[in-house]
Amino acid sequence: MKWNNYVSLSEKFRNQRVFDGCGISGFINLDGKRENGDQIIDMLSILSERENGLGAGFAGYGIYPRYKECYAIHLLIEDEQSKEHLIRYLDEIGNIIQSEPIPTKIPSNVDNPPITWRIFYEPRHKKSISDDEQVVKLVMNLNDHFNGVFVISSGKNMGVFKGNGWSHEIAEFYNIKDYKAYMWLAHSRFPTNTPGWWGGAHPFNLLGTSVVHNGEITSYGTNMRYLESFGYKCTLLTDTEVIAYLIDLLIRKHKIPVPIATMALAPPLFSTIEAMEPRYQIALKNIRATYRSAMLNGPFSVIVGLSCPKPTLVGLSDRKKLRPLVAAISENKNSIFLSSEEASFKRLKLKEAFNFKKIWQPKSGTAIIAQVGEGLLRNGMETPFEKINLTVEGDI
Amino acid sequence: MSLNHSIPSYFHIKVDREICRKCKRCTNHCSYDALSFNGERIVSDDSKCVACQRCVAMCPAGAIRIEKNDSFLPFHGNYTRRIRNIIWAQSGNGGVLLSATGNDRPIRTIFDDLLLDACQVTNPSIDPLREPIETKIFFGRKPKKIVFSEDPKKLNNISLKTEFMPNFEIDSPIMVGHMSLGSISYNACMAIYQAAKELNILAGSGEGGLHQDFYEYGPNIITEIASGRFGVDINYLQNAAGIEIKIGQGAKPGHGGHLPGEKVNTLISQTRMIPKGSDALSPYPHHDIYSIEDLAQLISALKEATRYKVPIGVKIAAVHNSAPIAVGIVRGGADFLTIDGFRGGTGAAPRIIRDHAGIPIELAIAVVDKRLREENLRDEVTLVAGGSIRYSADLIKAIALGADVGMCCMPVLIAMGCRVCQQCFRGLCSWGIATQQEYLVKRLDIDVSRNRIINLFHSWNEELKEVLGAMGIDSVESLRSNRDRLRYIGPNPKIADILGVKHAGE
Ligand code: SF4
Ligand code: SF4
């Protein structure tokens, strides 16, 4: 592991976008049962071809049932002084319910480890602005203006653990094994151009949305400028940050149903749309027109964890499927797995004698959506409005 | 004998009398009277030649060459030939000098200082011949967000609540700018509209109204409401892909228009709805728009008149404070906004304004796009940018800077035969484009012209796809305002700053 650059990139690499190839994995238990980190560590660490020791991370949903009403703010902090400063600030503007270190195993020869900290936080309720919005503003503000601290996640009853190292090292460092979650996401990377920094590893998170991503977004500038109109600050210069904010905008702010939001991010081709019936054409053309700047271009596959409106796992690849994404369902049909490689599933099979009912490759640009309590809503093989009963109000 | 103060010509007509067949075609074709036959041989008058090249094109023997006449003026780096010519012309006629086409000063073109990005290794490029690359866009206003409601009990029951504003789908992000019947000929208009229909792109009507024969192309035409309100009636409004209120034009910001009475023949008088032979004067400002609220009122009046079925937009010339003006216009209800840069073309404009007023379109796109974003208005409107989009490279760069649609005129005229002689205001265009004289108009073959325009824009669209493919982008929407895919290589880093583009190598 690299014991430096915790909260920002070193000076000479600032203002450079990070490009990388990545391994991504994730799973969800549809009954909401929580599972320790063993499986996700196995799924990810087998994808070693896709990492070079410069960054990995995990996100677990359901890990803090005791504080499930609070925003769990996960932080990387450079020094004690920054930490004290931050705690004083949060105390002033909101309520700190609990403030504690995130337990880590620091190798004995390391003398400048980061401070890994978590604060269970409640903003003061205001009429003019929702709690969620207050926390979004807080995160943007801390990451932009507070020296020496970096917020790596801010959702309720969930948390992100990430750093600059091999996936197995990061898992070890944070004791990922010991957390129990109903949904896990994981990521390892092969960055091409920077030595990486801790906060720059994936998953990227904002409130309940976490994203792990493999690929390169060629529409970055378009997406970034669009998000800035809505007050997001894209300071991390990574594609993944932009994806996380777009999802936040579409699903949390604009309240677009998840399957429809995925059609804005990776819309069907016009030739497909034009062969559809009128109400679908109206919907899809207007989605493309309205959200033309939210469309993600370039090679990507992403796995997204959402805690709102319900705990959901989403997998999506670009319209040409230039990055891999494989899905699997467990024998008992209770767990949905996603990975950039089938090797993840084989590992579980061999190591834990885990049985799958089916392994399949979702279609390009077609979302796979699994929700706690609702099951596998979309398997990534459907046509755009299959299984959806769409009505269009007003005249067609 | 008084001194001859005639202005030395820029050109010299060289007729090779050895091979001349004395067919006199050149004399018939020269609409500027620069060539005549004296009974023995072809004689030329250099002072009348505008280098329109018509004679060269028509000569069956290849006997004519137009040469540059630059041998005799004493050199001066400051009082250039251009400046001296202006002074001679004005001291001769005592008037405001007229000019046509766009600014001809050799001012550095920012588009030429921009380079495009392409994929290597980490993202695969796309071959447009094998994979779909989309260039369709929607012209008109979009909502800020779409409202859906989900049935909480049955998640798959989704209803779409938003009412959408009119949007016109076009197959490439290209619009042929506004050239009125009057500034150009019937045949030229017809060729442009037919091509626009075939390509499913847009074309502007200019402010001259729409001739009856052009109504069938209405669905691809943006009709224009200018300060003279010529040719405006309810059919003109309802029969269009969009209506544009013209506040300004890049070639002559702050200026109106003047079509002299002698050009107002039957055709023009019917189309503009004014008496034959009367001057068609477009006032400098709209006399019912002295402020932004007045403009907002006109926008809503037009929306009412068209039953909210036609997008209404506003065109302004690119000037120093275009950005706040643009915001006002969008807040005022415009569905699209057209900005015309200082190099934009004209059929007739005072040369002093054409050559000195306004700012480059590249900068205007960048600042308007940025300001609209700061106000969270950008994605709701369609931004059309013109003012010297010369070829596909300029179109691509304009989109990457933030335009939805690139608008151009000169390339269309050049495709039809225009040689950029800049004499359009004289109405003698020997190619039958910028003229109303029957014998000249006849020279422009509608079918040939239409096909050449179609070929031109077809190739632009293919080149756009090639560039998108090389950038790893499969839809033009993802190029718009993607300034990260541009780099600046010019001499002035301040420009790169304003454009929001990094320097090459960064
Ligand atoms: S067109 Fe050519 S060949 Fe005919 S008279 Fe003119 S110069 Fe001579
Ligand atoms: S349109 Fe005709 S008059 Fe105008 S520049 Fe072109 S060739 Fe010359």
Coordinates of N, CA, C and O and ligand atoms in Angstrom, one line a residue, chain B residues 32 52 100-101 410 413 417-425 428-434, ligand 2:
Chain B
Y32 N -20.7 42.6 -65.0 CA -20.2 43.8 -64.5 C -19.6 44.7 -65.6 O -18.9 45.6 -65.4
C52 N -15.1 37.6 -60.3 CA -16.1 36.6 -60.0 C -15.9 35.3 -60.8 O -16.5 34.3 -60.5
A100 N -20.4 43.1 -48.9 CA -21.2 41.9 -48.7 C -20.4 40.8 -48.2 O -19.2 41.0 -47.9
T101 N -21.0 39.6 -48.1 CA -20.4 38.4 -47.5 C -19.9 38.8 -46.1 O -20.6 39.6 -45.4
M410 N -22.3 31.0 -46.2 CA -21.3 31.1 -47.3 C -21.0 29.7 -47.9 O -20.9 29.6 -49.1
L413 N -23.5 29.0 -50.4 CA -23.4 29.8 -51.6 C -22.2 29.3 -52.5 O -22.3 29.2 -53.7
G417 N -21.8 27.8 -56.4 CA -21.0 28.5 -57.5 C -20.4 29.8 -57.1 O -19.5 30.4 -57.8
C418 N -20.8 30.4 -56.0 CA -20.3 31.7 -55.5 C -18.8 31.6 -55.5 O -18.2 30.7 -55.0
R419 N -18.2 32.7 -55.9 CA -16.7 32.8 -55.9 C -16.2 33.8 -54.8 O -15.1 34.2 -54.8
V420 N -17.1 34.2 -53.9 CA -16.8 35.2 -52.9 C -16.2 36.5 -53.4 O -15.2 37.0 -52.9
C421 N -16.8 37.0 -54.4 CA -16.4 38.3 -55.0 C -16.8 39.5 -54.1 O -16.4 40.6 -54.3
Q422 N -17.8 39.2 -53.2 CA -18.2 40.2 -52.2 C -19.0 41.4 -52.8 O -19.0 42.5 -52.3
Q423 N -19.6 41.1 -54.0 CA -20.4 42.2 -54.7 C -21.9 42.0 -54.5 O -22.7 42.6 -55.2
C424 N -22.3 41.1 -53.6 CA -23.8 40.7 -53.6 C -24.7 42.0 -53.5 O -25.7 42.0 -54.1
F425 N -24.2 43.0 -52.8 CA -25.1 44.2 -52.6 C -25.4 44.9 -54.0 O -26.3 45.7 -54.0
L428 N -25.8 42.0 -59.0 CA -25.4 41.6 -60.4 C -24.7 40.3 -60.4 O -24.0 39.9 -61.4
C429 N -24.9 39.5 -59.3 CA -24.2 38.2 -59.2 C -24.2 37.4 -60.5 O -25.3 37.0 -61.0
S430 N -23.1 37.2 -61.1 CA -23.0 36.6 -62.4 C -23.3 35.1 -62.3 O -23.5 34.4 -63.3
W431 N -23.4 34.6 -61.0 CA -23.7 33.2 -60.9 C -25.2 32.9 -60.6 O -25.6 31.8 -60.4
G432 N -25.9 34.0 -60.6 CA -27.4 33.8 -60.4 C -27.8 33.6 -59.0 O -28.9 33.2 -58.7
I433 N -26.9 33.9 -58.0 CA -27.2 33.7 -56.6 C -27.8 35.0 -56.0 O -28.9 35.0 -55.6
A434 N -26.9 36.0 -55.9 CA -27.3 37.2 -55.2 C -27.8 38.2 -56.2 O -27.2 39.3 -56.4
Ligands
SF4_2 S1 -23.1 35.4 -54.2 FE1 -22.5 36.2 -56.2 S2 -22.1 38.4 -55.9 FE2 -22.1 37.4 -53.9 S3 -20.0 36.9 -53.4 FE3 -20.9 35.1 -54.4 S4 -20.4 35.3 -56.5 FE4 -20.1 37.3 -55.6

